Every structure is written in C-alpha cells, then in structure tokens.
Amino acid sequence: QQPVQSPQAVILREGEDAVINCSSSKALYSVHWYRQKHGEAPVFLMILLKGGEQKGHEKISASFNEKKQQSSLYLTASQLSYSGTYFCGTETAAGNKLTFGGGTRVLVKP
Amino acid sequence: GAGVSQSPRYKVAKRGQDVALRCDPISGHVSLFWYQQALGQGPEFLTYFQNEAQLDKSGLPSDRFFAERPEGSVSTLKIQRTQQEDSAVYLCASSLRQGHQPQHFGDGTRLSIL
C-alpha cells in the first residue's frame, strides 16, 4: 500500500520554511526522500533508518518516527532551487523495493 | 559512467509493437531496479535484480513485460504487444549493495503508445 504524503502542494516565498509529511500503514524499516524536477531523474536526498534519527542535507532535514510509521521532511530557509516534486519512498524490513508516495509539489517564488 | 544512463530518452511506438528499453547502471552497482511513473504520480516498482538474478518481479503488470540483466550490468526492459496504457516514463535505478541503500535514478525513457 502506497504511503500518503501531505500536503499535495505548497507555495513558498524564498526564505520561508515548509514541512512535508509521509505516513504509512505498514511497519517500515527505512524511509527515503527524493526530489524530482520536471523531466528529470529523481535525485536522492537522504535515507532514514528506523530509530527516529534525524538527518540533514544542506538546509533540508528529515525525521522518522517508527512508532507512528511517519516521516517528515523539513525545508528551512527555502531557496529557489528547492522547487520540484518531493517523494518519500518506504521500505519494509525485507528491503530491496521502494514504495513511493504520490508526491508533494513545492514551488519557491522569489 | 558517472550516473545511470537510459536509452532511448523518448520512444514512440504503435499499439501492438514490441519495444526494448535499455539501462546502464553505475559501474559496480549490484542492485538494479525498474520503475514505471505515470504523469503526476510517484514511481511504481516493476522489478529488481541483484547482479544477474531477478529476485523480485512482482510489480510487472502483465506477462507482456519482461526484464533481463544477463551479465549483471546492463539491463533491458522489454514490452511486447504494447498497449496504450503502457504509456509512461520508465525509470531505472541502481544501488551499490543490497538492502536499504540509496537508489540512484536515470532520467528515464518516456514511452508513448499511439
């Protein structure tokens, strides 16, 4: 079953913050986050393994709450380059296959 | 190569034709994945290889879809007797090792069936 992402879309001014959520009904082992720009490959941002750790990539960070089977991606002081569609991909303990959410479209305006 | 390479970048075929899509993973990457991405949606898993072994093909939509990776590097996804619903972007990804690793994606092949 596909993880649910929210919101579906968000519009930001440069410098503003945003949070994207990813929820699953399955027991997860890891959550991956990707950003995809139109017509391009999804680009890997970070992977979070169960344990609730938080990771960062530039001013983008994420957390994973394994009790809630939920991950959140934090866009801090957003830049124009952050525009794109963000996907979470979830893995069970069996691994080797990502199940992606429907995506969150982010538009950062000057 | 530096990244995952897919060819062709665009493919137009008539309904009923067979097509073959190629993926060159990052050199040395053991795991290779194929995904299908419909417009405005997230990628959907098709199949997974570890070296030359196809370990999971549970996402292939029908027996018209076939994938191979005979020497554990380049992979080909073949679709026989194409249908309009096969129109999508087909993404290939590779990862260094098995299990819970970052997957690195190619730009995909955009397939249009007329």
CSV table of C-alpha atoms in Angstrom, one decimal:
chain,number,residue,atom,x,y,z
A,1,GLN,CA,0.0,0.0,0.0
A,2,GLN,CA,1.3,3.4,-1.0
A,3,PRO,CA,2.4,5.9,1.7
A,4,VAL,CA,0.4,9.0,2.0
A,5,GLN,CA,2.1,12.4,1.5
A,6,SER,CA,0.7,15.7,2.7
A,7,PRO,CA,0.3,18.4,1.6
A,8,GLN,CA,-0.1,17.7,-2.1
A,9,ALA,CA,1.3,21.1,-3.0
A,10,VAL,CA,2.9,24.1,-1.3
A,11,ILE,CA,3.9,27.5,-2.5
A,12,LEU,CA,6.6,29.3,-0.6
A,13,ARG,CA,8.4,32.6,-0.8
A,14,GLU,CA,12.2,32.4,-0.8
A,15,GLY,CA,13.4,32.1,2.8
A,16,GLU,CA,10.2,30.5,4.2
A,17,ASP,CA,10.0,27.1,5.8
A,18,ALA,CA,7.8,24.1,5.0
A,19,VAL,CA,7.1,20.6,6.3
A,20,ILE,CA,6.2,17.6,4.2
A,21,ASN,CA,4.7,14.5,5.8
A,22,CYS,CA,4.8,10.9,4.8
A,23,SER,CA,2.6,8.3,6.5
A,24,SER,CA,2.5,4.5,6.0
A,25,SER,CA,0.1,1.8,7.3
A,26,LYS,CA,2.9,-0.7,7.1
A,27,ALA,CA,5.8,-1.4,9.5
A,28,LEU,CA,8.7,0.4,8.0
A,29,TYR,CA,12.4,-0.2,8.1
A,30,SER,CA,13.5,2.9,6.2
A,31,VAL,CA,12.3,6.0,4.5
A,32,HIS,CA,14.0,7.6,1.5
A,33,TRP,CA,13.4,11.1,0.3
A,34,TYR,CA,13.8,12.2,-3.3
A,35,ARG,CA,13.3,15.5,-5.2
A,36,GLN,CA,12.3,15.4,-8.9
A,37,LYS,CA,12.3,18.3,-11.3
A,38,HIS,CA,10.2,18.2,-14.4
A,39,GLY,CA,11.5,15.8,-17.0
A,40,GLU,CA,14.5,14.8,-14.8
A,41,ALA,CA,15.5,11.9,-12.7
A,42,PRO,CA,14.5,11.7,-9.0
A,43,VAL,CA,17.5,12.9,-7.0
A,44,PHE,CA,18.3,11.1,-3.7
A,45,LEU,CA,18.2,13.4,-0.7
A,46,MET,CA,18.5,11.2,2.3
A,47,ILE,CA,17.6,7.9,3.9
A,48,LEU,CA,16.4,7.4,7.4
A,49,LEU,CA,16.5,4.0,9.1
A,50,LYS,CA,14.2,3.1,11.9
A,51,GLY,CA,15.4,4.6,15.2
A,52,GLY,CA,13.9,8.1,14.9
A,53,GLU,CA,17.2,9.6,13.7
A,54,GLN,CA,17.2,13.0,12.0
A,55,LYS,CA,19.4,13.7,9.0
A,56,GLY,CA,20.3,16.8,7.1
A,57,HIS,CA,21.2,17.8,3.5
A,58,GLU,CA,22.0,21.5,3.2
A,59,LYS,CA,19.1,23.2,4.8
A,60,ILE,CA,16.8,20.2,4.3
A,61,SER,CA,16.4,17.8,7.2
A,62,ALA,CA,14.1,14.9,8.0
A,63,SER,CA,13.0,12.7,10.9
A,64,PHE,CA,11.5,9.3,11.1
A,65,ASN,CA,9.0,8.3,13.9
A,66,GLU,CA,8.9,4.5,13.7
A,67,LYS,CA,6.1,4.2,16.3
A,68,LYS,CA,3.8,6.3,14.1
A,69,GLN,CA,5.3,5.0,10.8
A,70,GLN,CA,5.7,8.6,9.8
A,71,SER,CA,8.5,10.7,8.4
A,72,SER,CA,8.7,14.4,7.9
A,73,LEU,CA,10.9,16.5,5.6
A,74,TYR,CA,11.8,20.0,6.7
A,75,LEU,CA,12.7,22.7,4.2
A,76,THR,CA,14.3,25.5,6.1
A,77,ALA,CA,15.0,29.0,4.6
A,78,SER,CA,13.9,27.7,1.2
A,79,GLN,CA,15.8,28.6,-1.9
A,80,LEU,CA,14.6,28.8,-5.5
A,81,SER,CA,16.4,25.6,-6.2
A,82,TYR,CA,14.2,23.7,-3.8
A,83,SER,CA,11.3,23.8,-6.3
A,84,GLY,CA,10.3,20.4,-7.5
A,85,THR,CA,8.2,17.4,-6.5
A,86,TYR,CA,9.3,15.6,-3.3
A,87,PHE,CA,8.7,11.9,-3.0
A,88,CYS,CA,9.0,9.7,0.0
A,89,GLY,CA,9.8,6.1,-0.7
A,90,THR,CA,9.3,3.5,2.0
A,91,GLU,CA,10.9,0.1,2.6
A,92,THR,CA,9.9,-2.8,4.9
A,93,ALA,CA,12.5,-4.9,6.6
A,94,ALA,CA,12.6,-7.2,3.6
A,95,GLY,CA,14.1,-4.3,1.7
A,96,ASN,CA,15.1,-4.1,-2.0
A,97,LYS,CA,11.9,-2.3,-3.1
A,98,LEU,CA,10.7,1.2,-2.6
A,99,THR,CA,7.0,2.1,-2.4
A,100,PHE,CA,6.6,5.8,-3.3
A,101,GLY,CA,4.0,8.3,-2.2
A,102,GLY,CA,2.1,10.4,-4.6
A,103,GLY,CA,4.5,13.3,-4.2
A,104,THR,CA,4.4,16.9,-2.9
A,105,ARG,CA,4.8,19.7,-5.4
A,106,VAL,CA,6.9,22.6,-4.0
A,107,LEU,CA,7.1,25.9,-5.7
A,108,VAL,CA,9.5,28.5,-4.2
A,109,LYS,CA,8.9,32.0,-5.5
A,110,PRO,CA,11.4,35.0,-5.3
B,1,GLY,CA,29.8,6.1,-16.2
B,2,ALA,CA,29.1,8.8,-13.7
B,3,GLY,CA,25.4,8.1,-13.4
B,4,VAL,CA,22.7,5.8,-14.5
B,5,SER,CA,22.2,6.0,-18.3
B,6,GLN,CA,18.9,5.1,-20.0
B,7,SER,CA,18.2,4.9,-23.7
B,8,PRO,CA,16.3,5.9,-25.7
B,9,ARG,CA,15.2,9.0,-24.0
B,10,TYR,CA,12.0,9.0,-25.9
B,11,LYS,CA,10.2,6.2,-27.7
B,12,VAL,CA,7.1,6.4,-29.8
B,13,ALA,CA,5.5,3.1,-30.9
B,14,LYS,CA,2.3,2.0,-32.4
B,15,ARG,CA,-0.1,-0.2,-30.4
B,16,GLY,CA,0.9,-3.8,-30.9
B,17,GLN,CA,4.6,-3.2,-31.5
B,18,ASP,CA,7.4,-4.5,-29.2
B,19,VAL,CA,9.8,-2.1,-27.5
B,20,ALA,CA,13.1,-2.5,-25.7
B,21,LEU,CA,14.4,-0.1,-23.1
B,22,ARG,CA,18.0,-0.1,-22.0
B,23,CYS,CA,19.6,0.8,-18.7
B,24,ASP,CA,23.3,1.2,-17.9
B,25,PRO,CA,23.7,1.3,-14.1
B,26,ILE,CA,26.5,3.0,-12.2
B,27,SER,CA,29.6,0.8,-12.6
B,28,GLY,CA,29.9,-1.7,-9.8
B,29,HIS,CA,26.4,-1.3,-8.5
B,30,VAL,CA,25.0,-4.7,-7.6
B,31,SER,CA,21.3,-3.8,-7.4
B,32,LEU,CA,19.2,-2.6,-10.3
B,33,PHE,CA,15.5,-1.6,-10.2
B,34,TRP,CA,12.9,-0.7,-12.8
B,35,TYR,CA,10.0,1.6,-12.0
B,36,GLN,CA,7.1,2.9,-14.0
B,37,GLN,CA,6.0,6.5,-13.5
B,38,ALA,CA,2.7,7.8,-14.8
B,39,LEU,CA,2.2,11.5,-15.3
B,40,GLY,CA,1.8,13.4,-12.0
B,41,GLN,CA,2.4,10.3,-9.8
B,42,GLY,CA,5.2,8.6,-7.9
B,43,PRO,CA,7.3,5.8,-9.4
B,44,GLU,CA,5.8,2.3,-9.1
B,45,PHE,CA,8.1,-0.7,-8.7
B,46,LEU,CA,8.3,-3.2,-11.5
B,47,THR,CA,11.2,-5.5,-10.9
B,48,TYR,CA,14.6,-5.9,-9.1
B,49,PHE,CA,17.9,-7.5,-9.9
B,50,GLN,CA,20.8,-8.4,-7.7
B,51,ASN,CA,23.6,-8.9,-10.1
B,52,GLU,CA,22.1,-11.1,-12.9
B,53,ALA,CA,19.5,-12.7,-10.7
B,54,GLN,CA,15.9,-11.3,-10.9
B,55,LEU,CA,14.9,-11.5,-7.3
B,56,ASP,CA,11.5,-9.7,-7.5
B,57,LYS,CA,9.2,-9.2,-10.5
B,58,SER,CA,6.0,-8.8,-8.5
B,59,GLY,CA,5.4,-5.3,-10.0
B,60,LEU,CA,5.4,-6.3,-13.7
B,61,PRO,CA,1.8,-5.5,-14.8
B,62,SER,CA,1.4,-8.5,-17.2
B,63,ASP,CA,3.3,-11.2,-19.0
B,64,ARG,CA,3.9,-8.8,-21.8
B,65,PHE,CA,6.6,-7.2,-19.7
B,66,PHE,CA,10.0,-8.9,-19.4
B,67,ALA,CA,13.3,-7.8,-18.0
B,68,GLU,CA,16.8,-9.2,-18.1
B,69,ARG,CA,20.3,-8.4,-16.9
B,70,PRO,CA,22.3,-11.3,-18.3
B,71,GLU,CA,25.8,-10.2,-17.3
B,72,GLY,CA,24.9,-8.4,-14.1
B,73,SER,CA,25.4,-4.9,-15.5
B,74,VAL,CA,23.3,-3.6,-18.4
B,75,SER,CA,19.6,-4.3,-18.2
B,76,THR,CA,16.8,-4.4,-20.8
B,77,LEU,CA,13.1,-4.0,-20.2
B,78,LYS,CA,11.0,-5.4,-23.0
B,79,ILE,CA,7.4,-4.8,-23.6
B,80,GLN,CA,5.6,-7.0,-26.1
B,81,ARG,CA,2.4,-6.1,-28.0
B,82,THR,CA,2.3,-2.7,-26.5
B,83,GLN,CA,-1.0,-1.2,-25.3
B,84,GLN,CA,-1.9,2.5,-24.8
B,85,GLU,CA,-1.9,2.0,-21.0
B,86,ASP,CA,1.8,1.2,-21.3
B,87,SER,CA,2.5,4.9,-22.0
B,88,ALA,CA,4.6,6.2,-19.1
B,89,VAL,CA,8.1,7.1,-18.1
B,90,TYR,CA,10.2,4.1,-17.3
B,91,LEU,CA,12.9,4.7,-14.7
B,92,CYS,CA,15.9,2.6,-13.9
B,93,ALA,CA,17.8,2.9,-10.6
B,94,SER,CA,20.9,1.3,-9.2
B,95,SER,CA,22.4,0.9,-5.8
B,96,LEU,CA,25.8,-0.1,-4.6
B,97,ARG,CA,24.7,-3.0,-2.4
B,98,GLN,CA,21.6,-5.0,-1.5
B,99,GLY,CA,19.2,-3.7,1.1
B,100,HIS,CA,18.3,-0.2,2.4
B,101,GLN,CA,20.7,1.7,0.2
B,102,PRO,CA,20.2,5.0,-1.7
B,103,GLN,CA,18.9,4.3,-5.2
B,104,HIS,CA,20.3,6.5,-8.0
B,105,PHE,CA,18.0,7.1,-10.9
B,106,GLY,CA,18.4,7.6,-14.6
B,107,ASP,CA,16.5,10.3,-16.5
B,108,GLY,CA,14.1,7.6,-17.7
B,109,THR,CA,12.6,6.7,-21.1
B,110,ARG,CA,9.3,8.4,-22.0
B,111,LEU,CA,7.2,5.8,-23.9
B,112,SER,CA,4.2,6.9,-25.9
B,113,ILE,CA,2.0,4.3,-27.5
B,114,LEU,CA,-0.2,5.6,-30.3
